[in-house]
Tab-separated table of C-alpha atoms in Angstrom:
chain	number	residue	atom	x	y	z
A	1	MET	CA	23.991	-13.504	21.468
A	2	SER	CA	21.000	-11.346	20.561
A	3	ASN	CA	17.641	-11.469	22.309
A	4	GLU	CA	15.424	-9.515	19.900
A	5	ILE	CA	13.275	-12.509	18.995
A	6	SER	CA	12.644	-13.569	22.593
A	7	LEU	CA	11.710	-10.004	23.480
A	8	MET	CA	9.421	-9.793	20.452
A	9	ILE	CA	7.600	-12.944	21.616
A	10	ALA	CA	7.558	-12.101	25.332
A	11	ILE	CA	5.979	-8.640	25.029
A	12	PRO	CA	2.654	-9.752	23.459
A	13	LEU	CA	2.557	-12.674	25.906
A	14	ILE	CA	2.804	-10.274	28.845
A	15	GLY	CA	0.342	-7.967	27.097
A	16	ALA	CA	-2.126	-10.839	26.707
A	17	VAL	CA	-2.019	-11.509	30.446
A	18	LEU	CA	-2.466	-7.821	31.307
A	19	ALA	CA	-5.299	-7.348	28.799
A	20	PHE	CA	-7.067	-10.432	30.118
A	21	LEU	CA	-6.841	-9.244	33.727
A	22	THR	CA	-8.101	-5.712	33.134
A	23	ARG	CA	-11.823	-4.951	33.459
A	24	SER	CA	-11.715	-1.760	31.423
A	25	ARG	CA	-12.493	-1.956	27.714
A	26	GLY	CA	-10.455	1.160	26.990
A	27	LEU	CA	-7.454	-0.054	28.971
A	28	ALA	CA	-7.596	-3.522	27.399
A	29	ARG	CA	-7.386	-2.194	23.862
A	30	ILE	CA	-4.625	0.296	24.744
A	31	VAL	CA	-2.596	-2.498	26.354
A	32	ALA	CA	-3.177	-4.652	23.269
A	33	LEU	CA	-2.119	-1.875	20.907
A	34	LEU	CA	1.064	-1.097	22.847
A	35	ALA	CA	1.895	-4.795	23.234
A	36	SER	CA	1.579	-5.277	19.470
A	37	LEU	CA	3.394	-2.071	18.503
A	38	ALA	CA	6.521	-3.083	20.425
A	39	PRO	CA	7.085	-6.288	18.387
A	40	LEU	CA	6.460	-4.289	15.202
A	41	ILE	CA	9.198	-1.834	16.155
A	42	ILE	CA	11.558	-4.704	17.001
A	43	SER	CA	10.799	-6.494	13.729
A	44	LEU	CA	11.453	-3.284	11.773
A	45	GLN	CA	14.807	-2.922	13.539
A	46	MET	CA	15.580	-6.555	12.667
A	47	TYR	CA	14.586	-5.899	9.061
A	48	MET	CA	16.873	-2.860	8.858
A	49	GLY	CA	19.784	-4.861	10.273
A	50	PHE	CA	19.115	-8.016	8.248
A	51	ASP	CA	22.039	-9.047	6.010
A	52	LYS	CA	20.323	-9.930	2.734
A	53	SER	CA	23.472	-11.475	1.258
A	54	SER	CA	24.134	-13.880	4.128
A	55	LYS	CA	23.414	-17.611	4.012
A	56	MET	CA	23.495	-17.813	7.787
A	57	MET	CA	20.692	-17.710	10.305
A	58	GLN	CA	20.537	-14.288	11.917
A	59	TYR	CA	19.510	-13.009	15.361
A	60	VAL	CA	20.178	-16.526	16.674
A	61	GLU	CA	19.433	-17.386	20.304
A	62	SER	CA	20.279	-20.859	21.592
A	63	TYR	CA	20.094	-22.128	25.166
A	64	ASP	CA	19.962	-25.611	26.630
A	65	TRP	CA	16.416	-26.349	27.761
A	66	VAL	CA	16.233	-30.074	28.504
A	67	PRO	CA	19.787	-31.255	27.738
A	68	SER	CA	19.100	-34.870	28.667
A	69	LEU	CA	16.485	-35.046	25.889
A	70	GLY	CA	18.391	-32.961	23.363
A	71	ILE	CA	15.857	-30.121	23.521
A	72	LYS	CA	17.071	-26.549	23.158
A	73	TYR	CA	15.487	-23.118	23.149
A	74	THR	CA	16.758	-22.069	19.721
A	75	LEU	CA	15.395	-19.170	17.696
A	76	GLY	CA	16.582	-17.458	14.530
A	77	VAL	CA	15.492	-16.053	11.176
A	78	ASP	CA	16.657	-16.154	7.586
A	79	GLY	CA	15.123	-15.060	4.289
A	80	ILE	CA	12.290	-17.543	4.790
A	81	GLY	CA	11.256	-16.463	8.270
A	82	MET	CA	12.085	-12.743	8.396
A	83	PRO	CA	9.385	-11.601	5.918
A	84	LEU	CA	6.750	-13.590	7.809
A	85	VAL	CA	7.877	-12.148	11.135
A	86	LEU	CA	7.442	-8.685	9.646
A	87	LEU	CA	4.042	-9.662	8.220
A	88	SER	CA	2.911	-11.034	11.593
A	89	THR	CA	3.759	-7.882	13.507
A	90	ILE	CA	2.161	-5.613	10.883
A	91	VAL	CA	-1.073	-7.602	10.749
A	92	SER	CA	-1.279	-7.936	14.538
A	93	VAL	CA	-1.200	-4.158	14.990
A	94	LEU	CA	-3.694	-3.407	12.227
A	95	VAL	CA	-6.201	-6.067	13.271
A	96	ILE	CA	-6.242	-4.571	16.769
A	97	VAL	CA	-6.819	-1.101	15.296
A	98	TYR	CA	-9.607	-2.468	13.087
A	99	SER	CA	-11.229	-4.110	16.152
A	100	TRP	CA	-11.094	-0.919	18.225
A	101	GLY	CA	-14.882	-0.868	18.573
A	102	GLU	CA	-15.178	-4.434	19.923
A	103	ASN	CA	-17.587	-4.385	22.886
A	104	HIS	CA	-18.182	-8.058	23.675
A	105	ARG	CA	-15.705	-9.241	26.334
A	106	PRO	CA	-12.992	-6.963	24.918
A	107	ASN	CA	-10.341	-7.917	27.472
A	108	GLN	CA	-10.490	-11.585	26.466
A	109	PHE	CA	-10.814	-10.716	22.779
A	110	PHE	CA	-7.654	-8.611	22.669
A	111	ALA	CA	-5.785	-11.069	24.899
A	112	LEU	CA	-6.494	-13.857	22.409
A	113	LEU	CA	-5.285	-11.726	19.495
A	114	LEU	CA	-2.006	-11.135	21.340
A	115	LEU	CA	-1.678	-14.831	22.193
A	116	ASN	CA	-2.124	-15.613	18.520
A	117	GLU	CA	0.763	-13.261	17.734
A	118	VAL	CA	2.935	-15.100	20.250
A	119	GLY	CA	2.217	-18.409	18.531
A	120	VAL	CA	2.862	-17.341	14.950
A	121	LEU	CA	6.056	-15.461	15.824
A	122	GLY	CA	7.284	-18.573	17.608
A	123	VAL	CA	6.513	-20.806	14.640
A	124	PHE	CA	8.355	-18.531	12.209
A	125	THR	CA	11.483	-18.341	14.392
A	126	ALA	CA	11.795	-21.699	16.212
A	127	LEU	CA	14.773	-23.844	15.163
A	128	ASP	CA	14.051	-26.722	17.546
A	129	PHE	CA	11.292	-29.141	16.551
A	130	PHE	CA	9.959	-29.399	20.115
A	131	LEU	CA	9.741	-25.616	20.441
A	132	PHE	CA	8.298	-25.364	16.935
A	133	TYR	CA	5.523	-27.803	17.814
A	134	ILE	CA	4.665	-25.999	21.062
A	135	PHE	CA	4.182	-22.715	19.215
A	136	TRP	CA	2.299	-24.538	16.430
A	137	GLU	CA	-0.216	-25.846	18.968
A	138	ILE	CA	-0.447	-22.569	20.901
A	139	VAL	CA	-1.994	-20.941	17.838
A	140	LEU	CA	-4.951	-23.354	17.940
A	141	ILE	CA	-6.076	-22.085	21.345
A	142	PRO	CA	-6.855	-18.412	20.595
A	143	MET	CA	-8.379	-19.224	17.209
A	144	PHE	CA	-10.663	-21.882	18.690
A	145	PHE	CA	-12.012	-19.414	21.259
A	146	LEU	CA	-12.228	-16.493	18.819
A	147	ILE	CA	-14.493	-18.591	16.609
A	148	GLY	CA	-16.357	-20.280	19.468
A	149	ILE	CA	-17.150	-17.126	21.483
A	150	TRP	CA	-17.295	-14.264	18.973
A	151	GLY	CA	-18.412	-16.260	15.928
A	152	GLY	CA	-21.676	-16.483	14.014
A	153	PRO	CA	-24.751	-18.714	14.420
A	154	ARG	CA	-22.851	-21.951	13.650
A	155	LYS	CA	-19.776	-20.982	15.627
A	156	ASP	CA	-19.661	-24.136	17.765
A	157	TYR	CA	-19.668	-26.391	14.718
A	158	ALA	CA	-17.040	-24.293	12.935
A	159	ALA	CA	-14.763	-24.069	15.984
A	160	ILE	CA	-14.878	-27.807	16.653
A	161	LYS	CA	-14.342	-28.654	12.983
A	162	PHE	CA	-11.374	-26.283	12.843
A	163	PHE	CA	-9.879	-27.805	15.973
A	164	ILE	CA	-10.370	-31.430	14.895
A	165	TYR	CA	-8.906	-30.958	11.420
A	166	THR	CA	-5.890	-28.954	12.477
A	167	HIS	CA	-5.195	-30.851	15.694
A	168	VAL	CA	-5.375	-34.292	14.079
A	169	ALA	CA	-3.033	-33.073	11.337
A	170	SER	CA	-0.721	-31.694	14.021
A	171	LEU	CA	-0.667	-35.061	15.806
A	172	VAL	CA	0.312	-36.797	12.567
A	173	MET	CA	3.071	-34.224	12.172
A	174	LEU	CA	4.184	-34.889	15.759
A	175	ILE	CA	4.499	-38.615	15.035
A	176	SER	CA	6.831	-37.783	12.151
A	177	ILE	CA	8.859	-35.449	14.372
A	178	PHE	CA	9.276	-38.218	16.946
A	179	ALA	CA	10.277	-40.625	14.175
A	180	LEU	CA	13.050	-38.214	13.191
A	181	TYR	CA	14.023	-37.794	16.833
A	182	PHE	CA	14.260	-41.479	17.739
A	183	THR	CA	15.893	-42.581	14.479
A	184	TYR	CA	18.823	-40.169	14.589
A	185	ARG	CA	21.582	-39.944	17.171
A	186	THR	CA	24.375	-37.395	17.338
A	187	PRO	CA	28.026	-38.567	17.204
A	188	GLU	CA	27.868	-38.548	21.013
A	189	GLY	CA	25.012	-41.067	20.868
A	190	LEU	CA	22.322	-38.593	21.970
A	191	HIS	CA	18.936	-37.788	20.475
A	192	THR	CA	18.243	-34.203	19.419
A	193	MET	CA	15.280	-32.033	18.477
A	194	ASP	CA	17.463	-29.536	16.614
A	195	MET	CA	15.556	-28.865	13.404
A	196	LEU	CA	18.554	-28.173	11.185
A	197	THR	CA	20.520	-31.178	12.439
A	198	LEU	CA	17.618	-33.547	11.798
A	199	LEU	CA	16.892	-32.124	8.348
A	200	GLN	CA	20.557	-32.466	7.458
A	201	ALA	CA	20.530	-36.096	8.618
A	202	THR	CA	17.627	-37.000	6.313
A	203	SER	CA	20.031	-36.942	3.361
A	204	ASP	CA	21.893	-39.955	4.826
A	205	THR	CA	20.158	-43.132	3.611
A	206	THR	CA	22.112	-45.253	6.096
A	207	ILE	CA	20.251	-43.445	8.888
A	208	PHE	CA	16.931	-42.860	7.142
A	209	PRO	CA	16.085	-45.561	4.573
A	210	THR	CA	13.959	-44.202	1.737
A	211	ALA	CA	10.844	-46.149	2.764
A	212	LEU	CA	10.981	-44.798	6.324
A	213	LEU	CA	11.776	-41.282	5.177
A	214	ASN	CA	8.832	-41.329	2.757
A	215	LEU	CA	6.473	-42.097	5.654
A	216	ILE	CA	8.019	-39.396	7.848
A	217	PHE	CA	7.829	-36.931	4.974
A	218	LEU	CA	4.180	-37.788	4.322
A	219	GLY	CA	3.234	-37.125	7.955
A	220	LEU	CA	4.971	-33.753	7.989
A	221	LEU	CA	3.491	-32.847	4.618
A	222	LEU	CA	-0.034	-33.653	5.789
A	223	GLY	CA	0.338	-31.352	8.783
A	224	PHE	CA	1.414	-28.455	6.588
A	225	LEU	CA	-1.095	-29.004	3.754
A	226	VAL	CA	-4.042	-29.062	6.166
A	227	LYS	CA	-2.906	-25.784	7.694
A	228	MET	CA	-2.400	-23.999	4.334
A	229	PRO	CA	-5.002	-25.434	3.453
A	230	ALA	CA	-4.510	-27.172	0.114
A	231	PHE	CA	-7.032	-29.241	-1.809
A	232	PRO	CA	-8.456	-31.679	-0.658
A	233	PHE	CA	-7.698	-30.754	2.976
A	234	HIS	CA	-9.429	-27.373	2.797
A	235	THR	CA	-12.985	-28.170	3.897
A	236	TRP	CA	-12.552	-26.775	7.417
A	237	LEU	CA	-11.580	-23.336	6.087
A	238	PRO	CA	-14.845	-21.951	4.606
A	239	ASP	CA	-16.821	-22.816	7.753
A	240	ALA	CA	-14.167	-21.325	10.022
A	241	HIS	CA	-13.999	-18.105	8.008
A	242	VAL	CA	-17.758	-17.661	7.660
A	243	GLU	CA	-18.396	-18.100	11.386
A	244	ALA	CA	-15.302	-16.355	12.743
A	245	PRO	CA	-15.414	-12.677	13.738
A	246	THR	CA	-13.677	-10.363	11.298
A	247	ALA	CA	-10.485	-10.210	13.359
A	248	GLY	CA	-10.448	-14.002	13.562
A	249	SER	CA	-10.816	-14.336	9.799
A	250	VAL	CA	-8.038	-11.810	9.237
A	251	VAL	CA	-5.448	-13.538	11.431
A	252	LEU	CA	-6.560	-16.962	10.199
A	253	ALA	CA	-6.038	-16.084	6.529
A	254	ALA	CA	-3.122	-13.684	6.890
A	255	LEU	CA	-1.043	-15.583	9.455
A	256	LEU	CA	-2.225	-19.100	10.314
A	257	LEU	CA	-2.393	-20.235	6.696
A	258	LYS	CA	1.164	-18.979	6.239
A	259	MET	CA	2.350	-21.442	8.862
A	260	GLY	CA	1.610	-24.248	6.406
A	261	GLY	CA	3.488	-22.511	3.609
A	262	TYR	CA	6.383	-21.805	5.952
A	263	GLY	CA	6.531	-25.517	6.784
A	264	LEU	CA	6.874	-26.304	3.077
A	265	PHE	CA	9.943	-24.086	2.792
A	266	ARG	CA	11.547	-24.760	6.163
A	267	VAL	CA	10.967	-28.534	6.463
A	268	ILE	CA	9.563	-30.110	3.286
A	269	MET	CA	11.854	-28.639	0.607
A	270	PRO	CA	15.114	-29.632	2.370
A	271	MET	CA	13.798	-33.209	2.442
A	272	LEU	CA	12.644	-33.347	-1.205
A	273	PRO	CA	15.971	-34.557	-2.689
A	274	SER	CA	15.939	-37.582	-0.369
A	275	VAL	CA	12.352	-38.788	-0.833
A	276	SER	CA	10.507	-40.374	-3.725
A	277	ASP	CA	10.166	-38.253	-6.879
A	278	MET	CA	6.422	-38.853	-6.832
A	279	PHE	CA	6.040	-36.269	-4.063
A	280	VAL	CA	7.140	-33.441	-6.360
A	281	THR	CA	4.517	-34.461	-8.916
A	282	LEU	CA	1.907	-34.870	-6.184
A	283	LEU	CA	2.552	-31.391	-4.798
A	284	ALA	CA	2.476	-29.837	-8.265
A	285	VAL	CA	-0.909	-31.449	-8.935
A	286	ILE	CA	-2.227	-30.291	-5.555
A	287	GLY	CA	-1.035	-26.747	-6.259
A	288	VAL	CA	-2.674	-26.563	-9.690
A	289	ILE	CA	-5.949	-28.092	-8.469
A	290	SER	CA	-6.030	-25.675	-5.523
A	291	ILE	CA	-5.618	-22.687	-7.863
A	292	VAL	CA	-8.387	-23.750	-10.245
A	293	TYR	CA	-10.759	-25.403	-7.771
A	294	GLY	CA	-10.525	-22.510	-5.316
A	295	GLY	CA	-11.297	-20.064	-8.117
A	296	PHE	CA	-14.363	-21.897	-9.399
A	297	MET	CA	-15.690	-22.446	-5.874
A	298	ALA	CA	-15.265	-18.737	-5.122
A	299	LEU	CA	-17.206	-17.906	-8.287
A	300	ALA	CA	-20.131	-20.028	-7.053
A	301	GLN	CA	-20.473	-18.411	-3.610
A	302	LYS	CA	-23.371	-16.236	-2.486
A	303	ASP	CA	-21.688	-15.062	0.737
A	304	ILE	CA	-18.881	-12.582	0.115
A	305	LYS	CA	-16.913	-13.894	3.095
A	306	LYS	CA	-17.071	-17.437	1.769
A	307	LEU	CA	-15.962	-16.129	-1.620
A	308	VAL	CA	-12.875	-14.623	-0.008
A	309	ALA	CA	-12.250	-17.871	1.902
A	310	TYR	CA	-12.138	-19.913	-1.296
A	311	SER	CA	-9.968	-17.265	-2.936
A	312	SER	CA	-7.408	-18.001	-0.203
A	313	VAL	CA	-7.386	-21.673	-1.206
A	314	SER	CA	-6.703	-20.576	-4.777
A	315	HIS	CA	-3.976	-18.093	-3.901
A	316	MET	CA	-2.176	-20.485	-1.557
A	317	GLY	CA	-2.050	-22.917	-4.472
A	318	TYR	CA	0.560	-20.616	-6.019
A	319	VAL	CA	2.723	-21.170	-2.944
A	320	THR	CA	2.642	-24.945	-3.379
A	321	LEU	CA	3.204	-24.739	-7.130
A	322	GLY	CA	6.073	-22.263	-6.859
A	323	ALA	CA	7.805	-24.325	-4.186
A	324	VAL	CA	7.886	-27.533	-6.253
A	325	ALA	CA	8.632	-25.871	-9.602
A	326	LEU	CA	12.148	-25.830	-8.139
A	327	THR	CA	13.541	-22.718	-9.783
A	328	THR	CA	14.966	-19.791	-7.862
A	329	MET	CA	12.389	-17.428	-9.333
A	330	SER	CA	9.403	-19.684	-8.621
A	331	VAL	CA	10.474	-20.304	-5.023
A	332	GLN	CA	11.104	-16.598	-4.496
A	333	GLY	CA	7.673	-15.891	-5.972
A	334	ALA	CA	6.037	-18.463	-3.713
A	335	MET	CA	7.655	-16.884	-0.664
A	336	PHE	CA	6.564	-13.436	-1.797
A	337	GLN	CA	3.042	-14.767	-2.412
A	338	GLN	CA	2.921	-15.724	1.262
A	339	PHE	CA	3.781	-12.174	2.276
A	340	SER	CA	1.617	-10.458	-0.334
A	341	HIS	CA	-1.459	-12.590	0.262
A	342	GLY	CA	-1.142	-11.940	3.986
A	343	LEU	CA	-1.588	-8.205	3.388
A	344	ILE	CA	-4.226	-8.413	0.660
A	345	THR	CA	-6.476	-10.933	2.372
A	346	CYS	CA	-6.630	-8.641	5.412
A	347	VAL	CA	-8.300	-5.995	3.248
A	348	LEU	CA	-10.730	-8.527	1.763
A	349	PHE	CA	-11.893	-9.914	5.098
A	350	MET	CA	-12.037	-6.452	6.648
A	351	SER	CA	-14.243	-5.442	3.709
A	352	ALA	CA	-16.566	-8.391	4.305
A	353	GLY	CA	-16.701	-7.653	8.031
A	354	THR	CA	-17.453	-3.967	7.536
A	355	ILE	CA	-20.290	-4.792	5.141
A	356	GLN	CA	-21.708	-7.295	7.626
A	357	HIS	CA	-21.892	-4.969	10.626
A	358	THR	CA	-22.864	-1.909	8.562
A	359	VAL	CA	-25.760	-3.291	6.505
A	360	GLY	CA	-26.414	-6.563	8.355
A	361	THR	CA	-25.777	-9.061	5.554
A	362	ARG	CA	-22.953	-10.549	3.475
A	363	ILE	CA	-25.203	-12.130	0.828
A	364	ILE	CA	-24.051	-10.681	-2.486
A	365	ALA	CA	-27.496	-10.808	-4.118
A	366	ASP	CA	-28.925	-8.661	-1.291
A	367	LEU	CA	-26.338	-5.919	-1.748
A	368	GLY	CA	-25.908	-3.191	-4.320
A	369	GLY	CA	-24.951	0.444	-4.803
A	370	LEU	CA	-23.147	0.783	-1.468
A	371	ALA	CA	-20.484	3.013	-3.025
A	372	ASP	CA	-23.102	5.779	-3.085
A	373	ARG	CA	-23.259	5.817	0.732
A	374	MET	CA	-19.812	4.380	1.551
A	375	PRO	CA	-17.452	6.058	-0.957
A	376	ARG	CA	-14.235	5.853	1.081
A	377	PHE	CA	-14.853	2.255	2.016
A	378	ALA	CA	-15.806	1.399	-1.572
A	379	PHE	CA	-12.504	2.795	-2.845
A	380	LEU	CA	-10.494	0.699	-0.381
A	381	MET	CA	-12.520	-2.433	-1.054
A	382	LEU	CA	-12.079	-1.991	-4.802
A	383	ALA	CA	-8.328	-1.518	-4.336
A	384	GLY	CA	-8.137	-4.680	-2.239
A	385	PHE	CA	-10.035	-6.792	-4.765
A	386	LEU	CA	-7.944	-5.427	-7.646
A	387	ALA	CA	-4.801	-6.318	-5.706
A	388	SER	CA	-6.143	-9.817	-5.120
A	389	LEU	CA	-6.826	-10.435	-8.815
A	390	GLY	CA	-3.243	-9.394	-9.611
A	391	LEU	CA	-3.430	-5.827	-10.915
A	392	PRO	CA	0.032	-4.605	-12.035
A	393	GLY	CA	1.520	-2.141	-9.586
A	394	MET	CA	0.310	-4.140	-6.602
A	395	SER	CA	2.103	-6.907	-4.732
A	396	GLY	CA	-0.234	-9.682	-5.880
A	397	PHE	CA	0.841	-9.201	-9.489
A	398	VAL	CA	4.534	-9.490	-8.639
A	399	ALA	CA	4.038	-12.702	-6.657
A	400	GLU	CA	2.017	-14.475	-9.335
A	401	PHE	CA	4.305	-13.224	-12.108
A	402	LEU	CA	7.370	-14.653	-10.360
A	403	VAL	CA	5.673	-17.998	-9.720
A	404	LEU	CA	4.391	-18.388	-13.280
A	405	THR	CA	7.583	-17.148	-14.950
A	406	GLY	CA	9.714	-19.344	-12.729
A	407	SER	CA	7.474	-22.366	-13.305
A	408	TYR	CA	7.616	-22.028	-17.092
A	409	ALA	CA	11.012	-23.749	-17.267
A	410	THR	CA	9.968	-26.891	-15.386
A	411	MET	CA	6.199	-27.268	-15.773
A	412	PRO	CA	4.477	-28.783	-18.854
A	413	TYR	CA	2.774	-26.231	-21.089
A	414	TYR	CA	-0.695	-27.670	-20.421
A	415	VAL	CA	-0.237	-27.077	-16.680
A	416	LEU	CA	0.455	-23.410	-17.346
A	417	PHE	CA	-2.605	-23.290	-19.612
A	418	VAL	CA	-4.778	-24.586	-16.759
A	419	ILE	CA	-3.264	-22.015	-14.402
A	420	PHE	CA	-4.008	-19.163	-16.809
A	421	ALA	CA	-7.610	-20.389	-16.940
A	422	GLY	CA	-7.626	-20.170	-13.152
A	423	ILE	CA	-6.300	-16.610	-13.346
A	424	ALA	CA	-9.163	-15.667	-15.670
A	425	VAL	CA	-11.669	-17.129	-13.207
A	426	THR	CA	-9.964	-15.209	-10.396
A	427	ALA	CA	-10.423	-11.932	-12.246
A	428	GLY	CA	-14.043	-12.842	-12.938
A	429	TYR	CA	-15.200	-13.477	-9.391
A	430	HIS	CA	-13.342	-10.483	-7.960
A	431	LEU	CA	-14.808	-8.021	-10.452
A	432	TRP	CA	-18.268	-9.595	-10.238
A	433	ALA	CA	-18.328	-9.344	-6.446
A	434	VAL	CA	-17.237	-5.698	-6.369
A	435	GLN	CA	-19.693	-4.734	-9.104
A	436	LYS	CA	-22.629	-6.427	-7.367
A	437	VAL	CA	-21.845	-5.083	-3.908
A	438	MET	CA	-20.648	-1.550	-4.575
A	439	PHE	CA	-22.011	-0.356	-7.884
A	440	GLY	CA	-25.330	-0.123	-9.678
A	441	PRO	CA	-28.457	1.506	-8.214
A	442	ILE	CA	-28.541	1.623	-4.438
A	443	LEU	CA	-31.272	-0.375	-2.764
A	444	LYS	CA	-33.790	1.717	-0.816
A	445	LYS	CA	-33.106	-0.124	2.439
A	446	TYR	CA	-29.494	1.108	2.322
A	447	LEU	CA	-30.228	4.813	1.830
A	448	ASP	CA	-29.409	5.530	5.487
A	449	VAL	CA	-26.190	3.497	5.562
A	450	HIS	CA	-23.095	5.385	6.779
A	451	ASP	CA	-19.485	4.982	5.711
A	452	ALA	CA	-17.100	2.732	7.630
A	453	HIS	CA	-15.670	3.828	10.983
A	454	SER	CA	-12.441	5.795	10.968
A	455	TYR	CA	-10.436	3.018	12.635
A	456	GLU	CA	-11.632	0.537	10.001
A	457	LEU	CA	-10.706	2.898	7.181
A	458	LEU	CA	-7.314	3.554	8.783
A	459	SER	CA	-6.439	-0.144	8.962
A	460	MET	CA	-7.521	-0.813	5.398
A	461	SER	CA	-5.771	2.317	4.069
A	462	LEU	CA	-2.442	1.356	5.618
A	463	LEU	CA	-2.721	-2.148	4.194
A	464	ILE	CA	-3.448	-0.830	0.697
A	465	LEU	CA	-0.461	1.521	0.928
A	466	LEU	CA	1.755	-1.432	1.846
A	467	VAL	CA	0.335	-3.516	-1.012
A	468	ILE	CA	1.170	-0.704	-3.445
A	469	LEU	CA	4.598	-0.102	-1.873
A	470	PHE	CA	5.617	-3.748	-2.233
A	471	GLY	CA	4.038	-3.893	-5.677
A	472	VAL	CA	6.162	-0.991	-6.894
A	473	GLN	CA	9.247	-1.908	-4.846
A	474	PRO	CA	9.053	-5.703	-4.351
A	475	GLY	CA	12.804	-5.811	-3.780
A	476	LEU	CA	12.199	-4.505	-0.258
A	477	ILE	CA	11.015	-8.043	0.527
A	478	THR	CA	12.212	-10.275	-2.313
A	479	ASP	CA	15.858	-9.261	-1.801
A	480	MET	CA	15.675	-10.917	1.623
A	481	MET	CA	14.360	-14.097	0.021
A	482	GLY	CA	16.855	-14.415	-2.830
A	483	VAL	CA	19.669	-16.196	-1.000
A	484	ALA	CA	17.234	-18.485	0.837
A	485	ALA	CA	15.525	-19.415	-2.448
A	486	GLN	CA	18.877	-20.264	-4.045
A	487	GLN	CA	19.851	-22.376	-1.051
A	488	LEU	CA	16.595	-24.323	-1.213
A	489	ILE	CA	17.216	-25.151	-4.876
A	490	TYR	CA	20.968	-25.737	-4.993
A	491	ASP	CA	21.879	-26.657	-1.412
A	492	PRO	CA	18.653	-27.566	0.428
A	493	VAL	CA	20.389	-29.343	3.302
A	494	MET	CA	22.711	-26.671	4.626
A	495	THR	CA	25.456	-27.436	7.093
A	496	LEU	CA	24.996	-26.150	10.613
A	497	SER	CA	28.040	-23.935	10.316
A	498	GLN	CA	26.514	-22.293	7.228
A	499	MET	CA	23.313	-21.669	9.145
A	500	GLY	CA	25.248	-19.938	11.889
A	501	VAL	CA	23.871	-22.074	14.697
A	502	ILE	CA	27.234	-23.439	15.833
């Protein structure tokens, strides 16, 4: 039995404790960097050894934890989880590099970033519902404090709103998990928290009547949609992003939002064949509205950070739409959109953060001509915004192309027409924002502005290189997702032996 995943989770946890205890700013950030680099190396080794043709869970670890309650410590990855594990370790390293100049309580700051990595890695690998929920809740803690301590003028309001929305949704999800737990018994007459066993059991109407399963499904769905967030559960996101420090916004958009999308693939889609057909229609409507609404709201923003926040609502709409279009290509595209958006949104929020601490404002109308004084930064920001609007040759284009092409076979033509209108709006607000901020005559008050710091440019440069790499060679990631996407469409409730757990 392998232990790569446990090691990958344990190292940043130990690093968080060490960073928190140190009183030296320099030592704290070095500890944080080393503690995030180790999981990245492990995840790359896992990626290299990942069998892309296998239907089974890989790197599985399973130990009895509380046998009397049917709770196990079970971890593993497949084509759904492995790309997000890789994304999490990449982003965690680069956000620490970007935050190298953090001076305010740096030991606690870097410790919280590492704790966040622990939580998201746990969510993307846990195969026991109890363990999954623990990691799900762990993530709330560092994000609450990152917003509440290092945030902007309305940080208290934003932190509390974030916590209330996400925690209440998590409690609803927990009720559904307990409903699954207490309704099902193994052949030995025991309850279990094993995720794959419970999801398999939902296909048996003698155990889970449709009415009960619909309620359980709705509770789980609510927990995931709030986290994504999808319309109309998105209202906590703009406030959280605007008030959060740059690093907080990056991990929130790149990683925490992906937890909701991961829940759609890991939990919701295996249950879809057993619940009411109305849920497929409902999710399709939510996905389309999120794409269009998020785009128009982004177009109306005056704060560039809020613009990027609403763009995340729009882009995550493609994940929902692709998942319920129920074709292999659309599901694969939705999974790839999760990965691609995680990289691209890092660049966008890093751009907004660099502008804020360099010139002192994020208000688009107060900016202009910064490319004259910040040429290297301007190039990277432009590349990031072009990637976000779906420029061919970058990963964002591949993701949206797969979703739209895959959805064509199952979605009505007028739905696709609405989506294309949303794409046009997306291009509009991205190009408008870059033009207003970076080009045109430079304002006199910005004549003494300097270019971004080297560590900021390094982080953004590496992200852009990855966006281009996966835009030119998407198979590096999509090949991992192919088998998982097919399973979700043609055999959503896999047997445990297929999954390689027993």
